CSV table of C-alpha atoms in Angstrom, one decimal:
chain,number,residue,atom,x,y,z
A,226,UNK,CA,17.8,106.0,45.4
A,227,UNK,CA,15.4,104.1,47.6
A,228,UNK,CA,14.0,100.7,46.6
A,229,UNK,CA,10.7,99.6,48.2
A,230,UNK,CA,10.8,95.9,48.8
A,231,UNK,CA,8.0,93.4,49.8
A,232,UNK,CA,9.6,91.8,52.9
A,233,UNK,CA,9.1,92.1,56.6
A,234,UNK,CA,12.4,93.9,57.2
A,235,UNK,CA,14.1,97.0,55.9
A,236,UNK,CA,17.8,96.4,54.8
A,237,UNK,CA,21.1,98.3,54.8
A,238,UNK,CA,24.8,97.3,54.4
A,239,UNK,CA,27.4,100.0,54.5
A,240,UNK,CA,31.2,100.2,54.3
A,241,UNK,CA,33.6,103.0,55.0
A,242,UNK,CA,31.6,104.7,57.7
A,243,UNK,CA,32.2,108.0,59.4
A,244,UNK,CA,32.6,108.0,63.2
A,245,UNK,CA,29.9,109.6,65.3
A,246,UNK,CA,32.6,112.0,66.4
A,247,UNK,CA,36.4,112.2,65.6
A,248,UNK,CA,38.2,109.3,67.2
A,249,UNK,CA,40.6,111.5,69.0
A,250,UNK,CA,37.8,113.5,70.7
A,251,UNK,CA,36.6,110.8,73.1
A,252,UNK,CA,37.6,107.6,74.9
A,253,UNK,CA,36.4,104.3,73.3
A,254,UNK,CA,32.8,103.5,74.0
A,255,UNK,CA,32.2,100.2,75.8
A,256,UNK,CA,29.8,98.0,74.0
A,257,UNK,CA,26.4,97.1,75.6
A,258,UNK,CA,26.4,93.7,73.9
A,259,UNK,CA,26.8,91.2,76.7
A,260,UNK,CA,29.4,88.5,76.8
A,261,UNK,CA,26.8,85.9,76.1
A,262,UNK,CA,25.4,87.9,73.2
A,263,UNK,CA,28.9,88.4,71.8
A,264,UNK,CA,29.4,84.6,71.9
A,265,UNK,CA,26.1,84.0,70.1
A,266,UNK,CA,26.8,86.6,67.4
A,267,UNK,CA,30.2,85.1,66.7
A,268,UNK,CA,29.0,81.5,66.8
A,269,UNK,CA,26.2,82.2,64.3
A,270,UNK,CA,28.4,84.2,61.9
A,271,UNK,CA,31.1,81.5,62.0
A,272,UNK,CA,28.5,78.7,61.6
A,273,UNK,CA,27.2,80.4,58.5
A,274,UNK,CA,30.7,81.1,57.1
A,275,UNK,CA,31.9,77.5,57.8
A,276,UNK,CA,29.1,76.1,55.7
A,277,UNK,CA,30.6,78.0,52.7
A,278,UNK,CA,34.2,77.1,53.6
A,279,UNK,CA,34.9,80.7,54.8
A,280,UNK,CA,37.3,81.4,57.6
A,281,UNK,CA,35.8,82.5,61.0
A,282,UNK,CA,35.6,86.0,62.3
A,283,UNK,CA,37.2,87.3,65.5
A,284,UNK,CA,35.7,89.8,67.9
A,285,UNK,CA,37.3,93.3,67.8
A,286,UNK,CA,36.7,95.8,70.6
A,287,UNK,CA,37.4,98.9,68.5
A,288,UNK,CA,34.8,97.8,65.9
A,289,UNK,CA,32.4,97.2,68.8
A,290,UNK,CA,33.1,100.6,70.2
A,291,UNK,CA,32.5,102.3,66.9
A,292,UNK,CA,29.2,100.4,66.5
A,293,UNK,CA,28.1,101.3,70.0
A,294,UNK,CA,28.8,105.0,69.5
A,295,UNK,CA,26.7,105.0,66.4
A,296,UNK,CA,23.8,103.0,68.0
A,297,UNK,CA,23.8,105.4,70.9
A,298,UNK,CA,23.6,108.3,68.4
A,299,UNK,CA,20.7,106.7,66.6
A,300,UNK,CA,18.8,106.3,69.8
A,301,UNK,CA,19.5,109.9,70.7
A,302,UNK,CA,18.2,111.0,67.3
A,303,UNK,CA,14.9,109.1,67.8
A,304,UNK,CA,15.7,105.5,67.1
A,305,UNK,CA,15.4,105.5,63.2
A,306,UNK,CA,17.7,103.0,61.6
A,307,UNK,CA,20.3,104.9,59.4
A,308,UNK,CA,23.9,104.6,58.5
A,309,UNK,CA,26.5,107.4,59.1
A,310,UNK,CA,26.3,108.9,55.6
A,311,UNK,CA,28.9,111.5,54.7
A,312,UNK,CA,26.8,112.6,51.7
A,313,UNK,CA,23.8,113.5,53.8
A,314,UNK,CA,23.9,117.3,54.6
A,315,UNK,CA,21.5,116.7,57.5
A,316,UNK,CA,23.8,114.3,59.2
A,317,UNK,CA,26.1,115.9,61.8
A,318,UNK,CA,29.0,113.3,61.5
A,319,UNK,CA,32.4,114.6,60.7
A,320,UNK,CA,35.8,112.9,60.4
A,321,UNK,CA,37.7,110.5,58.2
A,322,UNK,CA,36.2,107.5,56.5
A,323,UNK,CA,36.9,104.4,58.7
A,324,UNK,CA,36.7,101.7,56.1
A,325,UNK,CA,34.2,99.6,58.1
A,326,UNK,CA,31.2,97.6,56.9
A,327,UNK,CA,28.0,97.7,58.8
A,328,UNK,CA,24.8,95.7,59.2
A,329,UNK,CA,22.0,97.3,61.2
A,330,UNK,CA,18.9,95.6,62.7
A,331,UNK,CA,16.0,96.4,64.8
A,332,UNK,CA,14.5,93.4,66.6
A,333,UNK,CA,14.3,91.4,69.7
A,334,UNK,CA,17.9,91.4,70.8
A,335,UNK,CA,21.5,91.7,69.6
A,336,UNK,CA,21.7,88.0,69.6
A,337,UNK,CA,18.9,87.5,67.1
A,338,UNK,CA,20.3,90.1,64.6
A,339,UNK,CA,22.5,87.6,62.7
A,340,UNK,CA,19.5,85.3,62.2
A,341,UNK,CA,17.6,88.3,60.6
A,342,UNK,CA,20.4,88.9,58.2
A,343,UNK,CA,20.9,85.2,57.4
A,344,UNK,CA,17.3,85.0,56.3
A,345,UNK,CA,18.4,86.7,53.1
A,346,UNK,CA,20.4,83.6,52.0
A,347,UNK,CA,17.7,82.1,49.8
A,348,UNK,CA,17.4,85.3,47.8
A,349,UNK,CA,21.2,85.3,47.3
A,350,UNK,CA,21.1,81.7,46.2
A,351,UNK,CA,18.4,82.5,43.6
A,352,UNK,CA,20.2,85.7,42.3
A,353,UNK,CA,21.5,85.5,38.8
A,354,UNK,CA,24.2,88.2,39.4
A,355,UNK,CA,25.9,87.6,42.8
A,356,UNK,CA,28.6,90.2,42.3
A,357,UNK,CA,26.8,93.3,41.0
A,358,UNK,CA,26.6,95.8,43.9
A,359,UNK,CA,25.4,98.6,41.7
A,360,UNK,CA,22.3,100.3,40.3
A,361,UNK,CA,22.2,98.0,37.3
A,362,UNK,CA,21.6,95.1,39.7
A,363,UNK,CA,19.1,96.4,42.2
A,364,UNK,CA,18.5,92.8,43.3
A,365,UNK,CA,21.5,93.1,45.6
A,366,UNK,CA,19.5,95.0,48.2
A,367,UNK,CA,17.6,91.8,49.0
A,368,UNK,CA,20.8,90.0,50.2
A,369,UNK,CA,23.3,92.7,51.2
A,370,UNK,CA,23.4,91.8,54.9
A,371,UNK,CA,24.0,88.1,54.1
A,372,UNK,CA,26.9,88.8,51.8
A,373,UNK,CA,28.6,91.1,54.3
A,374,UNK,CA,28.3,88.3,56.9
A,375,UNK,CA,29.9,85.9,54.5
A,376,UNK,CA,32.5,88.2,52.9
A,377,UNK,CA,35.6,86.1,52.8
A,378,UNK,CA,38.1,89.0,53.1
A,379,UNK,CA,36.4,90.2,56.3
A,380,UNK,CA,38.2,88.9,59.4
A,381,UNK,CA,36.9,90.9,62.3
A,382,UNK,CA,33.5,91.9,63.8
A,383,UNK,CA,32.3,94.1,66.7
A,384,UNK,CA,28.8,95.1,67.6
A,385,UNK,CA,26.9,97.6,69.7
A,386,UNK,CA,23.3,97.6,70.9
A,387,UNK,CA,20.7,99.8,72.7
A,388,UNK,CA,17.0,99.8,73.2
A,389,UNK,CA,15.1,102.1,70.8
A,390,UNK,CA,11.5,103.3,71.1
A,391,UNK,CA,10.2,100.3,69.0
A,392,UNK,CA,12.8,97.6,69.1
A,393,UNK,CA,16.4,96.8,70.2
A,394,UNK,CA,18.8,98.4,67.8
A,395,UNK,CA,21.9,96.5,66.9
A,396,UNK,CA,24.9,97.5,64.7
A,397,UNK,CA,27.6,95.1,63.7
A,398,UNK,CA,30.8,96.6,62.1
A,399,UNK,CA,33.1,94.5,59.9
A,400,UNK,CA,36.7,94.9,58.8
A,401,UNK,CA,37.8,94.8,56.1
A,402,UNK,CA,34.4,95.7,54.7
A,403,UNK,CA,32.6,93.7,52.1
A,404,UNK,CA,30.0,94.2,49.2
A,405,UNK,CA,32.4,95.7,46.6
A,406,UNK,CA,31.0,95.9,43.1
A,407,UNK,CA,32.4,93.1,40.9
A,408,UNK,CA,33.5,90.8,43.7
A,409,UNK,CA,31.9,87.6,45.0
A,410,UNK,CA,31.4,87.3,48.7
A,411,UNK,CA,33.3,84.1,48.9
A,412,UNK,CA,35.1,81.8,46.4
A,413,UNK,CA,32.8,79.9,44.0
A,414,UNK,CA,29.7,81.7,45.3
A,415,UNK,CA,28.2,81.6,41.8
A,416,UNK,CA,28.3,77.8,41.7
A,417,UNK,CA,28.5,76.6,45.3
A,418,UNK,CA,25.1,75.9,46.8
A,419,UNK,CA,25.6,76.3,50.6
A,420,UNK,CA,23.3,74.1,52.6
A,421,UNK,CA,21.0,75.9,55.1
A,422,UNK,CA,22.2,75.7,58.7
A,423,UNK,CA,20.3,76.1,61.9
A,424,UNK,CA,19.9,79.5,63.3
A,425,UNK,CA,18.9,81.1,66.7
A,426,UNK,CA,15.5,80.3,68.1
A,427,UNK,CA,12.6,82.0,66.4
A,428,UNK,CA,11.9,85.5,67.8
A,429,UNK,CA,9.0,86.2,70.0
A,430,UNK,CA,6.1,86.9,67.7
A,431,UNK,CA,4.5,89.2,70.2
A,432,UNK,CA,7.5,91.6,69.9
A,433,UNK,CA,7.7,94.5,67.5
A,434,UNK,CA,8.3,93.4,63.9
A,435,UNK,CA,12.1,93.2,63.2
A,436,UNK,CA,13.6,95.7,60.7
A,437,UNK,CA,17.0,96.3,59.2
A,438,UNK,CA,18.2,99.0,56.9
A,439,UNK,CA,20.4,98.4,53.9
A,440,UNK,CA,22.9,100.2,51.7
A,441,UNK,CA,26.0,99.1,49.7
A,442,UNK,CA,29.4,100.2,51.0
A,443,UNK,CA,31.0,103.6,50.6
A,444,UNK,CA,34.8,104.1,50.1
A,445,UNK,CA,37.0,106.9,51.1
A,446,UNK,CA,37.2,108.0,47.5
A,447,UNK,CA,33.5,107.9,46.6
A,448,UNK,CA,30.6,108.9,48.8
A,449,UNK,CA,26.9,108.0,48.7
A,450,UNK,CA,23.9,109.8,47.3
A,451,UNK,CA,21.4,111.2,49.9
A,452,UNK,CA,19.2,108.5,51.2
A,453,UNK,CA,16.0,110.4,50.3
A,454,UNK,CA,17.1,110.9,46.7
A,455,UNK,CA,14.3,111.7,44.2
A,456,UNK,CA,11.8,112.4,47.0
A,457,UNK,CA,11.6,108.8,48.0
A,458,UNK,CA,10.6,108.2,51.6
A,459,UNK,CA,13.3,107.9,54.3
A,460,UNK,CA,13.6,104.8,56.4
A,461,UNK,CA,11.6,106.5,59.2
A,462,UNK,CA,8.6,106.7,56.8
A,463,UNK,CA,8.7,103.0,55.9
A,464,UNK,CA,6.4,100.8,58.0
A,465,UNK,CA,8.0,98.1,60.1
A,466,UNK,CA,6.1,95.6,58.0
A,467,UNK,CA,7.5,96.9,54.7
A,468,UNK,CA,11.0,96.8,53.2
A,469,UNK,CA,13.2,99.6,51.8
A,470,UNK,CA,16.8,99.9,50.9
A,471,UNK,CA,18.9,103.1,51.1
A,472,UNK,CA,21.1,102.5,48.0
A,473,UNK,CA,24.6,104.0,47.7
A,474,UNK,CA,27.3,102.2,45.8
A,475,UNK,CA,31.0,101.6,45.3
A,476,UNK,CA,32.1,101.6,41.7
A,477,UNK,CA,35.8,101.1,42.5
A,478,UNK,CA,36.6,97.5,43.2
A,479,UNK,CA,38.6,97.3,46.4
A,480,UNK,CA,41.5,94.7,46.5
A,481,UNK,CA,40.8,91.8,48.9
A,482,UNK,CA,42.0,92.5,52.4
């Protein structure tokens, strides 16, 4: 099911992704995220997490390799933002579910992607149901990137990036993944009002409008519905100035860690 949203970005958060090819079939892919960008991505994530009393993330080269492999595949397929979706018969991916969360963004650079995702925070703060990652709470698609960034059980992050035809495409993978139905992203999230923290400099307004794509996580035991369910438009058909969410869900509550 696809939800049309009235925002400037298109959002998607996914867990338990399939690799672009079986892990044993190729050497790890080296990330194209520069050392300076890695430092900025980590610093922003950990700044946001610290404001809520959540432990910092560490960089993981395998997650970065998985993210880079998928970003390269997206560019090769035309640059449309989409997750590796095992339920999509038109997606060539095969292999075992990896149990990774993912945030995707199209924008100015890899370093500005966390700021795009963090802009969802006010919508999360205003949400009445902060743990319902399911179709009865469609509001979650407005803040799914933010909650994956803040997920307290997540300990590692790795990102990949590549220039697409309209904007720089960035994927950040997370382990363990977040956004499980019935769980809060961090302790006391329903009552704790986290103060806003400063972000990266505002993006160049002359650049292409930033976009992201958003879906709730998959697990190895449940797979997502096709992203164009019920004839709704795919992400490629959504203008960069509109918002859409590719919604799949996890009904099984995963244990922390």
